[in-house]
Every structure is written in C-alpha cells, then in structure tokens.
Short mmCIF file of C-alpha atoms and ligand atoms in Angstrom, two decimals:
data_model
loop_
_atom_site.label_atom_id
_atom_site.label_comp_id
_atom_site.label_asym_id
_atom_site.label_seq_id
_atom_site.Cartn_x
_atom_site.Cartn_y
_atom_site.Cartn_z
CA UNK G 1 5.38 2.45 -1.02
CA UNK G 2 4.64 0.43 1.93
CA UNK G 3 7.98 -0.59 4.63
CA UNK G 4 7.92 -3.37 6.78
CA UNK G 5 7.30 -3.03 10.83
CA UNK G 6 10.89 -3.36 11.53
CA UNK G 7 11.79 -0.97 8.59
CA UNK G 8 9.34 1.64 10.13
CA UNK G 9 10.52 0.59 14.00
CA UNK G 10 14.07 2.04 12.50
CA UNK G 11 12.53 4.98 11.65
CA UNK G 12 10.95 5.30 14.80
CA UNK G 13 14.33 4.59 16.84
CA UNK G 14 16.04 6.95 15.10
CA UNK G 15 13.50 10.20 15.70
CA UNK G 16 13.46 9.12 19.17
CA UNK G 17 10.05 6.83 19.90
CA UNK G 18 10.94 4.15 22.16
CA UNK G 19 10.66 0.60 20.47
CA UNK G 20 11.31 -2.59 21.94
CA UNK G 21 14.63 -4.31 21.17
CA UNK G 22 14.27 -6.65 17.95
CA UNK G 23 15.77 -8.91 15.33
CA UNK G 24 14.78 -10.07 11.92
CA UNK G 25 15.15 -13.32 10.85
CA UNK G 26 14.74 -15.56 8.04
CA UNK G 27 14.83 -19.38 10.00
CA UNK G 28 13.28 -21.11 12.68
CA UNK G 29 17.05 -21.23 14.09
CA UNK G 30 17.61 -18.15 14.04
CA UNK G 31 15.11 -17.16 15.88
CA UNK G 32 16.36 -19.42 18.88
CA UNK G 33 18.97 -17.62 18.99
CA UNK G 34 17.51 -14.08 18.75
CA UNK G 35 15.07 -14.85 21.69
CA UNK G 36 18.38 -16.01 23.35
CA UNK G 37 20.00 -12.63 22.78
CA UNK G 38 17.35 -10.77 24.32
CA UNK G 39 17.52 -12.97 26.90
CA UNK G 40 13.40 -12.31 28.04
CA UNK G 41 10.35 -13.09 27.03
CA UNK G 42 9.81 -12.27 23.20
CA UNK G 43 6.95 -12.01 20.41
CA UNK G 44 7.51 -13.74 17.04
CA UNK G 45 5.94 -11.08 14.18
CA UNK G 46 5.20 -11.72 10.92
CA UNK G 47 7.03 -9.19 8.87
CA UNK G 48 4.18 -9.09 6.17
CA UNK G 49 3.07 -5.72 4.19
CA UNK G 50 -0.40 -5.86 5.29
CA UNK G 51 -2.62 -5.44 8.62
CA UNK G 52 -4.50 -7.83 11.27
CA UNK G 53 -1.53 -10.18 11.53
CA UNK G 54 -2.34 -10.46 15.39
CA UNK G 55 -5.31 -11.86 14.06
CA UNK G 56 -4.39 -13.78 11.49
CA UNK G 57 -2.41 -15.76 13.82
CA UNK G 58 0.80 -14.07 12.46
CA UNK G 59 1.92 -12.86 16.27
CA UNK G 60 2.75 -14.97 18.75
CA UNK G 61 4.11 -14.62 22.27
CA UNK G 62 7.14 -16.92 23.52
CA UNK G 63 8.59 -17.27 27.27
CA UNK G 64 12.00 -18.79 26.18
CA UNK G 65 13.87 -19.53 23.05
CA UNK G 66 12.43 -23.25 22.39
CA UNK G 67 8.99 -21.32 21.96
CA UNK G 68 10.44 -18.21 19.78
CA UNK G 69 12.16 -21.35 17.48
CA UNK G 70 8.45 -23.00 17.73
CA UNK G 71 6.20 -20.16 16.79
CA UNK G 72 8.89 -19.03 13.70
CA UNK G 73 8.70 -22.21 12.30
CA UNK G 74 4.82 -21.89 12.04
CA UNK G 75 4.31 -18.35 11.19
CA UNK G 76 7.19 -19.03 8.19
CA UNK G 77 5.88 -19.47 5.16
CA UNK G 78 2.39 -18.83 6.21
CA UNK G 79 0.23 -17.02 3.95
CA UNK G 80 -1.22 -13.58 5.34
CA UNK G 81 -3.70 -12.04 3.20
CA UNK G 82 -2.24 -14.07 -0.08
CA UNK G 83 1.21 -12.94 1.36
CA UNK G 84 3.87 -15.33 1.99
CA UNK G 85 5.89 -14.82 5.34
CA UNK G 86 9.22 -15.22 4.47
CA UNK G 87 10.65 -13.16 7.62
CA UNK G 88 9.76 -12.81 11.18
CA UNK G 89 10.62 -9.67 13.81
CA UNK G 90 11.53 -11.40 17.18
CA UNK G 91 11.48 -8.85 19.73
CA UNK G 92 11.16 -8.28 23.43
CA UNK G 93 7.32 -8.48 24.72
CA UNK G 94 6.19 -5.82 26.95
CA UNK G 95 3.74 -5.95 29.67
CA UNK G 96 0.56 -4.30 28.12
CA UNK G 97 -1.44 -1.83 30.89
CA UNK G 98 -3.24 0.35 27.68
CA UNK G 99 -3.33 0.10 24.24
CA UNK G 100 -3.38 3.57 22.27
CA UNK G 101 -3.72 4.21 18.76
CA UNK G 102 -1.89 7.36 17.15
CA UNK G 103 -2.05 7.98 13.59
CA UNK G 104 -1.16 10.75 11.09
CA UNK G 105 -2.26 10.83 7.03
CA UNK G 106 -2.43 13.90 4.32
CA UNK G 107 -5.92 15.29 5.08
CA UNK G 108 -6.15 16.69 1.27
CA UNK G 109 -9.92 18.40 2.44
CA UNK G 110 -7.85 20.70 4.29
CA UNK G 111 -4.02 20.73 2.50
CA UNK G 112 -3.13 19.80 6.17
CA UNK G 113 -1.27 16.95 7.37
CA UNK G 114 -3.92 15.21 10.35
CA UNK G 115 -2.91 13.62 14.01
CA UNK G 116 -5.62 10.91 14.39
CA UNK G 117 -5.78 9.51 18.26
CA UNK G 118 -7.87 7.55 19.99
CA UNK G 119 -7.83 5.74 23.55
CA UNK G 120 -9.15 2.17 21.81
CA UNK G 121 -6.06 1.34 20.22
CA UNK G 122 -4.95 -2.43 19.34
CA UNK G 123 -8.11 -2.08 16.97
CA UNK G 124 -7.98 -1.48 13.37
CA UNK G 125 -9.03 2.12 13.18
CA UNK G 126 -11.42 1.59 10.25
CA UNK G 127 -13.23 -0.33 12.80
CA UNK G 128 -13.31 2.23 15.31
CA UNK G 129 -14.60 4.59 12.82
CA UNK G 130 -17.16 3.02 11.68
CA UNK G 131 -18.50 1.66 15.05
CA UNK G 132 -17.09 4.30 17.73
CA UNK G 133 -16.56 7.57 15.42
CA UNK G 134 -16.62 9.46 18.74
CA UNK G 135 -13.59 7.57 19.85
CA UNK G 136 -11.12 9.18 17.52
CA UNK G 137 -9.79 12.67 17.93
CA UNK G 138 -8.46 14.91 15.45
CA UNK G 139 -5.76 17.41 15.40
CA UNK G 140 -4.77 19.10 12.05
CA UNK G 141 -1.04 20.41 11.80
CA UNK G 142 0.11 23.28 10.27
CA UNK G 143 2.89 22.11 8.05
CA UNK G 144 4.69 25.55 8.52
CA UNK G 145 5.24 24.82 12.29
CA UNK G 146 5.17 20.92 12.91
CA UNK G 147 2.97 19.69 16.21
CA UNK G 148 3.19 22.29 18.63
CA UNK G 149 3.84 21.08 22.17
CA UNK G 150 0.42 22.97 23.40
CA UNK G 151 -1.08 20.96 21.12
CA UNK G 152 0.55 17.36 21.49
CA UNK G 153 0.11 18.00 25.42
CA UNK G 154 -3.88 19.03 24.96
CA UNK G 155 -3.78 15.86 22.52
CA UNK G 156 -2.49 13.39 24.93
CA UNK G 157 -4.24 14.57 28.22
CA UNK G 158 -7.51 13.38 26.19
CA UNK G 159 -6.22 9.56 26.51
CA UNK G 160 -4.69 9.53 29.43
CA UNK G 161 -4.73 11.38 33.08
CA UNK G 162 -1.46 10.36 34.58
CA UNK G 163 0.95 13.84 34.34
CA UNK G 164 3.84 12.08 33.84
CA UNK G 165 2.47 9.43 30.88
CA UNK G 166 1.09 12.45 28.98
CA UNK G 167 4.13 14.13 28.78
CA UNK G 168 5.53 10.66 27.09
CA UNK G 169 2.64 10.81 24.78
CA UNK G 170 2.75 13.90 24.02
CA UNK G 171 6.64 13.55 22.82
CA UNK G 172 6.13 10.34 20.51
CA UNK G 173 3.50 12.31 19.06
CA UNK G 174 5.49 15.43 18.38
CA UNK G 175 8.00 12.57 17.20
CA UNK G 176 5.98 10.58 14.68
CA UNK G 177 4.99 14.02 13.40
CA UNK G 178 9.07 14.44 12.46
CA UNK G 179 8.71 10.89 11.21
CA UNK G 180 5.97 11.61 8.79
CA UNK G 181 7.48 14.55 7.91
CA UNK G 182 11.10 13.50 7.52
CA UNK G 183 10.58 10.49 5.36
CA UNK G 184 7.52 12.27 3.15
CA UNK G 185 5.33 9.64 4.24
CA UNK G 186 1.18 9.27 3.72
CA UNK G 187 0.98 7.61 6.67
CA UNK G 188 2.64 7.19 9.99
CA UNK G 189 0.66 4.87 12.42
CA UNK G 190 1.79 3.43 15.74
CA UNK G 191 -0.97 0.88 17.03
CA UNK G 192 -0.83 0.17 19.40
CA UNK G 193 0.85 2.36 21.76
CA UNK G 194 1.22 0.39 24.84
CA UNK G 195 1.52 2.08 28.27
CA UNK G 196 3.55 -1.00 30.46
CA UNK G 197 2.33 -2.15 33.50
CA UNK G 198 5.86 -0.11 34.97
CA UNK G 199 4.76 3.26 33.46
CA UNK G 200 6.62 3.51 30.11
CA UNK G 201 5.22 4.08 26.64
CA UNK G 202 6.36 2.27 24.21
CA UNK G 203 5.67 1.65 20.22
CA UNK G 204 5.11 -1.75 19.81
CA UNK G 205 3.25 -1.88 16.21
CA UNK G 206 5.26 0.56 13.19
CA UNK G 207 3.35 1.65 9.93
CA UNK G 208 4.89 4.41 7.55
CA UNK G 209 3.59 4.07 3.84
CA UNK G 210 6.32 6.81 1.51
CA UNK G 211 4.34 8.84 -1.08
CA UNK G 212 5.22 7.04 -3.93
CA UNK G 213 5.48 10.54 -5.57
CA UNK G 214 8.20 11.56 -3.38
CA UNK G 215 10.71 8.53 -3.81
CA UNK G 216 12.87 10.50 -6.16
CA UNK G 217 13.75 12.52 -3.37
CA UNK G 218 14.06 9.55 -0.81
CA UNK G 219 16.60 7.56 -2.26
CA UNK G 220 17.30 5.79 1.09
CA UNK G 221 13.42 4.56 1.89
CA UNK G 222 13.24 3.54 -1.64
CA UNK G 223 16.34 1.16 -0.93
CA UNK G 224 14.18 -1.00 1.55
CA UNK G 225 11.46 -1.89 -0.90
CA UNK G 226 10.49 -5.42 -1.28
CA UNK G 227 9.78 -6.59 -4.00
CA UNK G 228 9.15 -9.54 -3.13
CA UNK G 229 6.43 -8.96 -0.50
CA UNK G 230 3.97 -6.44 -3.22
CA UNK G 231 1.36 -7.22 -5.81
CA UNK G 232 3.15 -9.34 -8.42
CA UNK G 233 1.46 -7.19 -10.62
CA UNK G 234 2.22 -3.90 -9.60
CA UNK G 235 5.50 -4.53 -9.24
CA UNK G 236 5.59 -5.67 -13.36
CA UNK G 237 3.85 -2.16 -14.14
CA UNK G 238 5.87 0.12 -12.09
CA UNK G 239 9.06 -2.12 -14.08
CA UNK G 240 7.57 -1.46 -17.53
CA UNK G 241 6.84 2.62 -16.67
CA UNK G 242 2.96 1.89 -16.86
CA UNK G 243 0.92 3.40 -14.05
CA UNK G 244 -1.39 0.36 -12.85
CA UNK G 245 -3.96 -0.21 -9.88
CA UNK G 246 -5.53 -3.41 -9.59
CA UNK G 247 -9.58 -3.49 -9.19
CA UNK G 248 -12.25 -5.85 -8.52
CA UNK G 249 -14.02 -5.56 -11.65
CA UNK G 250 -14.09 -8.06 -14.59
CA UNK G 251 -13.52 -5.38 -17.76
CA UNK G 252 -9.74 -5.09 -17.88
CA UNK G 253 -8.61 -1.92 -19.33
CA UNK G 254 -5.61 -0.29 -21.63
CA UNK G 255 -5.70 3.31 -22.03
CA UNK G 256 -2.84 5.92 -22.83
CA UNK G 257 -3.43 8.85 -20.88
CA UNK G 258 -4.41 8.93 -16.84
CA UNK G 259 -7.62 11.51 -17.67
CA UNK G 260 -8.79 8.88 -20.31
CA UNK G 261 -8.06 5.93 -18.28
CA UNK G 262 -10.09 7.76 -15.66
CA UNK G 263 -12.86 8.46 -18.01
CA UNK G 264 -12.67 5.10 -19.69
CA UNK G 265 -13.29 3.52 -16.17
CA UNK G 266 -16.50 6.16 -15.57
CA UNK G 267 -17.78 4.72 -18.95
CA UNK G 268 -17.82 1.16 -17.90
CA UNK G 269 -19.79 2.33 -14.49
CA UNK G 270 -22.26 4.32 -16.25
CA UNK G 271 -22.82 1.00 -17.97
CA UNK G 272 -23.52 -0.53 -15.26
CA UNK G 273 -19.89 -2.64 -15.64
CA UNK G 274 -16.87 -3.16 -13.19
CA UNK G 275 -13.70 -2.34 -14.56
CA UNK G 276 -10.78 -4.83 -13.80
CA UNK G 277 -8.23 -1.89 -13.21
CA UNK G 278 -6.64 1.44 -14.21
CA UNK G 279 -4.14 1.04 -16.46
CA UNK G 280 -2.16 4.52 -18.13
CA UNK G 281 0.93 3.20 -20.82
CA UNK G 282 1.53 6.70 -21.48
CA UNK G 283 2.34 8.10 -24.84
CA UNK G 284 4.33 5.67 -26.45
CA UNK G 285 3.64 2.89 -29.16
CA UNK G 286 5.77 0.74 -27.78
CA UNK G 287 5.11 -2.93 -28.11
CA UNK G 288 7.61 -3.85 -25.26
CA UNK G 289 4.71 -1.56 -23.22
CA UNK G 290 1.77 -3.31 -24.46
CA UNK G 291 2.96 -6.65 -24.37
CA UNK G 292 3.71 -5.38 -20.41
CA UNK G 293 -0.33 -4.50 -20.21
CA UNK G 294 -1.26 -7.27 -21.63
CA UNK G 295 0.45 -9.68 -19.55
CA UNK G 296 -0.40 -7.57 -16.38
CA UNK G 297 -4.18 -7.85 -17.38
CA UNK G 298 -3.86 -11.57 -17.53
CA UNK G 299 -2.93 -12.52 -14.46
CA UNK G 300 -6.02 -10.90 -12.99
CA UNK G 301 -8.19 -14.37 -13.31
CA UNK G 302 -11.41 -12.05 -12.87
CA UNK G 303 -10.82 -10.15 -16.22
CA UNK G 304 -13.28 -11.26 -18.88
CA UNK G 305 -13.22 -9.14 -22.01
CA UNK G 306 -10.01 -6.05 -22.56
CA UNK G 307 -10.79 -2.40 -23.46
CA UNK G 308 -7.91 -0.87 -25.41
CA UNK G 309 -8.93 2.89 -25.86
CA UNK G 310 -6.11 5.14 -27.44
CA UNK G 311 -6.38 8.68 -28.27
CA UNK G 312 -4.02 9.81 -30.69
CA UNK G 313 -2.25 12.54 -30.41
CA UNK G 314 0.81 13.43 -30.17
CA UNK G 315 1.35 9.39 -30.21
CA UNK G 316 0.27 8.64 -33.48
CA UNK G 317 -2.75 6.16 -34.01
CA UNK G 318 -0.57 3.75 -36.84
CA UNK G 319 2.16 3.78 -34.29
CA UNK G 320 -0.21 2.50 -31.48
CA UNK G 321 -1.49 0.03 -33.88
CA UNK G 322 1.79 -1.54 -35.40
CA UNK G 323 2.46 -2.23 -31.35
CA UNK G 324 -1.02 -3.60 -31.19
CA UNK G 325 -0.12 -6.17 -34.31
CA UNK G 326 3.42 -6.75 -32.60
CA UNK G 327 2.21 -6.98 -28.90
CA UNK G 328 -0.75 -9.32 -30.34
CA UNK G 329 1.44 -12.19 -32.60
CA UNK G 330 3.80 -12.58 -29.79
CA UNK G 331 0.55 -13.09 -27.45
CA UNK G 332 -1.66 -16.09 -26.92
CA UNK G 333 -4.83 -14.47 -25.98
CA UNK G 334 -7.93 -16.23 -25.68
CA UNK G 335 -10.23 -13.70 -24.15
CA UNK G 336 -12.09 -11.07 -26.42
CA UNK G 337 -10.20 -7.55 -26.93
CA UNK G 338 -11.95 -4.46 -28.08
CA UNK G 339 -10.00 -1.17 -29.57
CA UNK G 340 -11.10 1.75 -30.39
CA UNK G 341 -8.04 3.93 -31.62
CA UNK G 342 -8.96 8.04 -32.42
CA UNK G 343 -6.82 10.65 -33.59
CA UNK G 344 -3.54 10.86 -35.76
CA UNK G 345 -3.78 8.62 -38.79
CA UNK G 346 -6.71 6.66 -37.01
CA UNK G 347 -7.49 5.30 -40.86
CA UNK G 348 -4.41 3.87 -41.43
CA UNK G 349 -4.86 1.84 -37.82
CA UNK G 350 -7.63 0.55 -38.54
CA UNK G 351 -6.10 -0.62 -41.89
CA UNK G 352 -3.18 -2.23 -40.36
CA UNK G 353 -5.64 -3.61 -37.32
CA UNK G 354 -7.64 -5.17 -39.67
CA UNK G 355 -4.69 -7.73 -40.15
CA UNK G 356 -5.89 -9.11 -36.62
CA UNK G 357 -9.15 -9.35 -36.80
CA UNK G 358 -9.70 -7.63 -33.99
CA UNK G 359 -12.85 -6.08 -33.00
CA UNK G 360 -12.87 -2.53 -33.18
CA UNK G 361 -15.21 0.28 -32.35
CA UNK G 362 -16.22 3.40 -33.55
CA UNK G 363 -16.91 5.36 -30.12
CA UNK G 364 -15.71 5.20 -26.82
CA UNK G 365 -19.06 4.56 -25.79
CA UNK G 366 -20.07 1.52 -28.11
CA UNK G 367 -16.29 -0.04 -27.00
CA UNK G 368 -17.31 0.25 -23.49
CA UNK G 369 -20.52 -1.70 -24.37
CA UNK G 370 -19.52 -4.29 -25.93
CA UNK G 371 -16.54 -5.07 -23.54
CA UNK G 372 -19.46 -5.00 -20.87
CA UNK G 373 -21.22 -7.38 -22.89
CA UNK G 374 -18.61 -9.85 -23.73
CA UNK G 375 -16.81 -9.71 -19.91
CA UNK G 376 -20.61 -11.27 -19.23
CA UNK G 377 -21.27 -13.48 -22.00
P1 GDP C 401 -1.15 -6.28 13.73
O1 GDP C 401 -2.20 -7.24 14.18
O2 GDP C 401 -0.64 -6.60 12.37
O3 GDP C 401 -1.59 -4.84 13.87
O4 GDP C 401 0.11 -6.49 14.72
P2 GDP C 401 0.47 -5.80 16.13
O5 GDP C 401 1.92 -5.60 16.18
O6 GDP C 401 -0.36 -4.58 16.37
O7 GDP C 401 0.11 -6.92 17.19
C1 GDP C 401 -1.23 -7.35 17.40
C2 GDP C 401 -1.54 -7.47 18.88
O8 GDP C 401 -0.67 -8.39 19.49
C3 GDP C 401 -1.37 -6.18 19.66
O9 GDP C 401 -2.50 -5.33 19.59
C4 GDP C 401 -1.14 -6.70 21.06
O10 GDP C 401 -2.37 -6.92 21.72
C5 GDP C 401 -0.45 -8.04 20.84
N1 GDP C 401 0.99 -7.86 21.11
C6 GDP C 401 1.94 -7.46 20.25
N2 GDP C 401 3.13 -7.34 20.88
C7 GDP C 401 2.90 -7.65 22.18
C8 GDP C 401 3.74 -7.71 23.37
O11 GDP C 401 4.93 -7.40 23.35
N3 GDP C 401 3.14 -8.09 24.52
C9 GDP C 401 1.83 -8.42 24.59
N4 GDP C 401 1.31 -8.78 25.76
N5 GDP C 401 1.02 -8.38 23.51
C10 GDP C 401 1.55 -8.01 22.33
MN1 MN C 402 -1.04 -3.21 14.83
#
C-alpha cells in the first residue's frame, strides 16, 4: 500500500527526521492562506501516489502567497501519470546546498532488510543504477539489532566529509531504519535529502510503501489509504477478495488458485503471448466473484480474448460453472472467452456450459492457444 508524501512526512516527524513545516490542501485558496501561515517562501507539491512529479511539472516554488494560490490552481486537477491531483502539500522551501538519496527495501536474496545511499540524490535511483551503479552504496541490516551507529556513521562519512553533517546523516538514517521497521514497510525512501546552505539536513521528499501483507497488523497506516488516488482496478479486486495485478499484455486471465494463475501466465509466454494480468478468485464459485473478474478484465482496453482456467478441487467444477452461466447472462461481453474447467464433476460443467456456447478446451495448453490466437485475430 502506497501513502502519500505528507502521510510518510508524518511518519518521518514522528521518529524524529527533520521535515519542513507543511499543509495539505484541497483549493487554490487555501493554499494562500497556508503559504501565509508559514509566512516564507513555500513549494506547492502535488500529493500524487507516484514519482517524477518535480518533473512532471507537479512542484513548484512560490516567494509569497499570490504565487502558492497561483501554482495550486495549476497543479490541481492536473493529471500525473493518469493520476488526478486532487490535493497539494504547501510547505516551507529550503535552501538546497546537496541533494542525497537514502533508501531502504526487503533485500529477499539475503532475508535482510537493505540501506541503499548514494551522494546523487534528487535523481530517480533506477536511473542512477542503471547509469552510475558505482554511485549507490549498500549496507544490509541485521533485523535482530536495527542500524548500528558504527555502521550509519561509516555509511554517512561516504557522502559527506563535514563531522558535524555526518553525524545528522547518520541519525536520519538510523531513524528511517525505525521508520521502516515500525510501520512494516517495503520501502522507506527520502530523496532527496537536502543539506541547506546553513548546515542542516533536512527530508524534503517522503516515500514509505506498507507490505500489503502486514496491514492486518497496521490498522492505523491502513486508515490513510486512498482510494481514490490507486488503480481503479485494483481497488475493485482487493473489494471483491480477488488477488489482481494489472499487466501489459493483451490475454486477460481468470484462474482460481495463485500457483495456477502463475502457471497459466508461463503458458501464454511459452506461446509466445502477453498476458493482460494475474488474476487468483480463490476457491469459490461465486458469481458475485466472477462477475467482479469479469468487469475488472474489461476495463483493461488492451485485453483481446479471456482465459478462464479452473481446477477443481475442493471447489467443485459444476459449481464454477453455474457462476460461469450466472456471471455470463448478467454480462454483455463482446470479446471471445475460453474455459477450460478440470476436476470435480468437470462433465457435468461442461454440460451446463454448453448452455452458453462458450468455447471450451480440453487442455490447459490448447486454451492458452487459442486465447493467443483470438487476442490477435
Ligand atoms: P518528486 O519529483 O516526485 O521526487 O518530488 P520531490 O519532492 O523530490 O521534488 C523534486 C525536486 O524539486 C527536488 O529534487 C528538488 O530539486 C526540488 N525541490 C523540492 N522542494 C524544494 C525546496 O524546498 N527548495 C528547492 N530549492 N527545491 C526543491
Ligand atoms: Mn523525490
């Protein structure tokens, strides 16, 4: 689950990372009279769930409150990424010496959480990696002890030289480490890290994505979702209990079961096809669920032909199928489906299938053909 900037600058405040002083608000108006309240020169942010909003034009720097009331009424309602801005952070602007980047993900190569630094912050770090790989030191943490002050210090000495600034560093790194490890994040990412032209450090960019897995446990983080600012689609899966990631591909997929889906979406590659997404309904036979997929599928404008693969099991094939004739009727669908149901009663699906017309295949692989065949016809 991603947070907004000024969701994750909370955060931030509250382990003790110094943040500049900031307001969120919804109205051109409002943002007047932020800027006023802070009384200095301000930045107007776009409070989007995505990257590269400096450069998307979503950040803009304002001397007084005519400009802050200026630059909110343009960066409202822009679109980011195909996200609307319906919010913008107004907060004090600092006077950038250095720009750092500090970073800290799950390495799951090593079961180790992973401190990620480098002296070119301000730039996307996918960028730095790929151009300046050099650029980017690692520090692995053992999740027993946290950051170790030896090692924050040894850590920040590498990006800067000034005694007194490394000792800052060195803090806000042992800092975001509690931050990350407080709110069971998968990533904690100040960039940049500005040192000011009068000698502070100070976070003025906040990233913390919450391991979706761990949300159950992090009842408060889960309260600032919004809704409105994710994938339209993901949003209706995660609301209907399916487990759903959106691809680029053109075959869209049904499956119950997350090691079929996963092997269903193998089988289209092998094939030399794209699938449209992973999709796992899980073992029910429930229409309300399929009608869900279905509708989930079709807003993906790239999907060309549907895969429904079901296993039987435990969820019995005739089940699966009376959804299918249920889900279907209700449905207007105009783009070819195949099924291939196996398992429990698969003969009596197939009987009651045969109502729709649909096509229906005898093998996973011959399914995955033809879908790949149809999606390009
Ligand atoms: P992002 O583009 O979505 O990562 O948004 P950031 O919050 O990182 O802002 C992008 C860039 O805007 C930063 O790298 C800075 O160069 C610039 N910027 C942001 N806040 C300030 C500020 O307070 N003062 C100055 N001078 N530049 C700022
Ligand atoms: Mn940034």
């Amino acid at each position: 689950m991603k947070i907004h900037e000024y969701q994750a600058k909370e955060l931030f405040k509250q382990a003790g990372i110094p943040v500049p002083e900031g307001e969120v608000v919804e109205t051109p108006g409002a943002a007047y009279d932020a800027a006023k309240r802070i009384g200095k020169p301000v930045v107007v942010k776009a409070q989007v769930l995505v990257g590269g909003r400096g450069k998307a034009g979503g950040v803009k720097l304002a001397k007084d409150p005519d400009e802050a009331k200026e630059h909110a009424s343009s960066i409202l309602g822009m679109d980011i990424k195909g996200l609307k801005v319906d919010k913008v952070l107004v907060t004090e602007a600092v006077d950038i010496a250095t720009e750092i980047y500090i970073g800290m993900i799950m390495d799951r190569s090593c079961q180790k959480p992973l401190v990620m630094a480098s002296a070119e912050g301000g730039v996307e770090i996918e960028v730095v990696a790929k151009e300046n790989p050099e650029a980017i030191m690692r520090l692995h943490v053992d999740p027993l002890f946290g950051v170790q002050p030896f090692q924050s210090r040894g850590l920040a000495s590498k990006l800067n030289s000034d005694f007194n600034l490394v000792r800052q560093i060195a803090q806000i790194i042992e800092k975001l480490y509690t931050v990350y490890d407080r709110a069971d994040a998968s990533l904690a990412e100040i960039n940049p890290l500005v040192i000011t032209k009068d000698g502070r450090v100070v976070a003025i960019d906040a990233k913390v994505n919450i391991d979706d897995s761990a949300l159950y446990r992090q009842k408060k983080l889960e309260e600032l979702r919004d809704v409105s600012a994710e994938d339209p689609g993901e949003v209706k899966a995660r609301e209907a209990g399916l487990s759903f990631v959106k691809l680029e591909g053109n075959v869209g997929c049904i499956v119950n079961g997350a090691g079929l889906a996963m092997a269903t979406m193998d089988l289209i590659k092998t094939y030399g096809g794209e699938p449209a997404n992973f999709l796992d309904i899980g073992g029910s036979s429930n229409p309300e669920k399929v009608i869900a997929a279905l509708e989930i599928i079709l807003r993906d404008p790239n999907v060309k032909s549907i895969f429904i693969n079901i296993f039987g099991g435990i969820t019995r094939c005739d089940d699966v199928a009376k959804g299918l004739v249920t889900a279907f009727k209700q449905m207007n669908l105009n783009l070819p489906v195949i099924v291939r149901l196996t398992g429990t009663n698969e003969d009596i699906a197939r009987e009651i299938l045969a109502e729709l017309n649909l096509d229906t295949a005898a093998t996973m692989d011959d399914g995955v053909k033809r879908a790949i065949e149809l999606a390009r016809s």
